[in-house]
PDB file of C-alpha atoms in Angstrom:
ATOM      1  CA  UNK A   8     -13.618  28.703 -52.451  1.00  0.00           C
ATOM      2  CA  UNK A   9     -10.163  29.255 -53.867  1.00  0.00           C
ATOM      3  CA  UNK A  10      -7.952  26.186 -53.659  1.00  0.00           C
ATOM      4  CA  UNK A  11      -4.210  26.289 -54.025  1.00  0.00           C
ATOM      5  CA  UNK A  12      -3.066  24.186 -56.957  1.00  0.00           C
ATOM      6  CA  UNK A  13      -0.259  21.666 -56.823  1.00  0.00           C
ATOM      7  CA  UNK A  14       2.607  22.370 -59.196  1.00  0.00           C
ATOM      8  CA  UNK A  15       5.327  19.711 -59.257  1.00  0.00           C
ATOM      9  CA  UNK A  16       7.701  21.968 -61.190  1.00  0.00           C
ATOM     10  CA  UNK A  17       7.799  24.524 -58.353  1.00  0.00           C
ATOM     11  CA  UNK A  18       8.098  22.053 -55.465  1.00  0.00           C
ATOM     12  CA  UNK A  19      11.469  21.735 -53.708  1.00  0.00           C
ATOM     13  CA  UNK A  20      12.931  19.566 -50.953  1.00  0.00           C
ATOM     14  CA  UNK A  21      16.056  19.916 -48.823  1.00  0.00           C
ATOM     15  CA  UNK A  22      19.268  18.249 -50.023  1.00  0.00           C
ATOM     16  CA  UNK A  23      21.769  17.685 -47.189  1.00  0.00           C
ATOM     17  CA  UNK A  24      24.698  17.334 -49.617  1.00  0.00           C
ATOM     18  CA  UNK A  25      23.966  20.644 -51.396  1.00  0.00           C
ATOM     19  CA  UNK A  26      22.727  22.270 -48.126  1.00  0.00           C
ATOM     20  CA  UNK A  27      19.844  23.990 -49.903  1.00  0.00           C
ATOM     21  CA  UNK A  28      16.351  23.400 -51.239  1.00  0.00           C
ATOM     22  CA  UNK A  29      16.481  21.834 -54.689  1.00  0.00           C
ATOM     23  CA  UNK A  30      14.255  20.349 -57.342  1.00  0.00           C
ATOM     24  CA  UNK A  31      14.010  16.586 -57.109  1.00  0.00           C
ATOM     25  CA  UNK A  32      13.139  13.417 -58.943  1.00  0.00           C
ATOM     26  CA  UNK A  33      10.655  11.245 -57.117  1.00  0.00           C
ATOM     27  CA  UNK A  34      10.762   7.469 -56.920  1.00  0.00           C
ATOM     28  CA  UNK A  35       8.253   5.158 -55.264  1.00  0.00           C
ATOM     29  CA  UNK A  36      10.421   4.989 -52.131  1.00  0.00           C
ATOM     30  CA  UNK A  37      12.618   8.126 -52.136  1.00  0.00           C
ATOM     31  CA  UNK A  38      13.191  11.495 -53.765  1.00  0.00           C
ATOM     32  CA  UNK A  39      16.584  12.404 -55.239  1.00  0.00           C
ATOM     33  CA  UNK A  40      18.350  15.720 -55.828  1.00  0.00           C
ATOM     34  CA  UNK A  41      18.566  16.601 -59.518  1.00  0.00           C
ATOM     35  CA  UNK A  42      22.009  18.170 -58.994  1.00  0.00           C
ATOM     36  CA  UNK A  43      23.935  15.512 -57.040  1.00  0.00           C
ATOM     37  CA  UNK A  44      21.619  12.471 -56.756  1.00  0.00           C
ATOM     38  CA  UNK A  45      21.492  12.420 -52.939  1.00  0.00           C
ATOM     39  CA  UNK A  46      18.279  11.423 -51.176  1.00  0.00           C
ATOM     40  CA  UNK A  47      16.404  14.623 -50.262  1.00  0.00           C
ATOM     41  CA  UNK A  48      14.144  15.344 -47.292  1.00  0.00           C
ATOM     42  CA  UNK A  49      11.071  17.470 -46.784  1.00  0.00           C
ATOM     43  CA  UNK A  50      12.993  19.945 -44.593  1.00  0.00           C
ATOM     44  CA  UNK A  51      16.414  20.479 -43.061  1.00  0.00           C
ATOM     45  CA  UNK A  52      17.352  18.928 -39.706  1.00  0.00           C
ATOM     46  CA  UNK A  53      17.392  22.385 -38.053  1.00  0.00           C
ATOM     47  CA  UNK A  54      13.898  23.229 -39.278  1.00  0.00           C
ATOM     48  CA  UNK A  55      12.691  19.774 -38.220  1.00  0.00           C
ATOM     49  CA  UNK A  56      14.038  20.321 -34.691  1.00  0.00           C
ATOM     50  CA  UNK A  57      12.404  23.763 -34.496  1.00  0.00           C
ATOM     51  CA  UNK A  58       9.087  22.322 -35.677  1.00  0.00           C
ATOM     52  CA  UNK A  59       9.192  19.537 -33.087  1.00  0.00           C
ATOM     53  CA  UNK A  60      10.057  22.032 -30.334  1.00  0.00           C
ATOM     54  CA  UNK A  61       7.140  24.269 -31.321  1.00  0.00           C
ATOM     55  CA  UNK A  62       4.767  21.288 -31.372  1.00  0.00           C
ATOM     56  CA  UNK A  63       6.026  20.097 -27.983  1.00  0.00           C
ATOM     57  CA  UNK A  64       5.268  23.537 -26.487  1.00  0.00           C
ATOM     58  CA  UNK A  65       1.700  23.417 -27.784  1.00  0.00           C
ATOM     59  CA  UNK A  66       1.061  19.871 -26.566  1.00  0.00           C
ATOM     60  CA  UNK A  67      -1.205  19.648 -23.537  1.00  0.00           C
ATOM     61  CA  UNK A  68       0.294  17.745 -20.608  1.00  0.00           C
ATOM     62  CA  UNK A  69      -1.073  14.265 -20.010  1.00  0.00           C
ATOM     63  CA  UNK A  70      -2.638  13.638 -16.653  1.00  0.00           C
ATOM     64  CA  UNK A  71      -1.623  10.525 -14.817  1.00  0.00           C
ATOM     65  CA  UNK A  72      -4.003   7.613 -14.769  1.00  0.00           C
ATOM     66  CA  UNK A  73      -5.284   6.223 -11.511  1.00  0.00           C
ATOM     67  CA  UNK A  74      -3.977   2.736 -10.769  1.00  0.00           C
ATOM     68  CA  UNK A  75      -6.259  -0.115 -11.749  1.00  0.00           C
ATOM     69  CA  UNK A  76      -8.416  -1.712  -9.146  1.00  0.00           C
ATOM     70  CA  UNK A  77      -8.214  -5.440  -8.570  1.00  0.00           C
ATOM     71  CA  UNK A  78     -11.378  -7.128  -9.796  1.00  0.00           C
ATOM     72  CA  UNK A  79     -10.784 -10.593  -8.462  1.00  0.00           C
TER      73      UNK A  79
END
């Protein structure tokens, strides 16, 4: 079994101020762009919207529950 290794030096996150994927410094609470210091995100807002749309298409519709019967 070949596992993919984790390499921090190659990992990048999206910086909204720079509008590109950048290297980052990670804190306990946030990650910051090494170029401008802005908080970075895992992906851009456009990619996040596309991902959510694709997941919503794959989601199976919920069937409605029957109303509860009175027990007393």
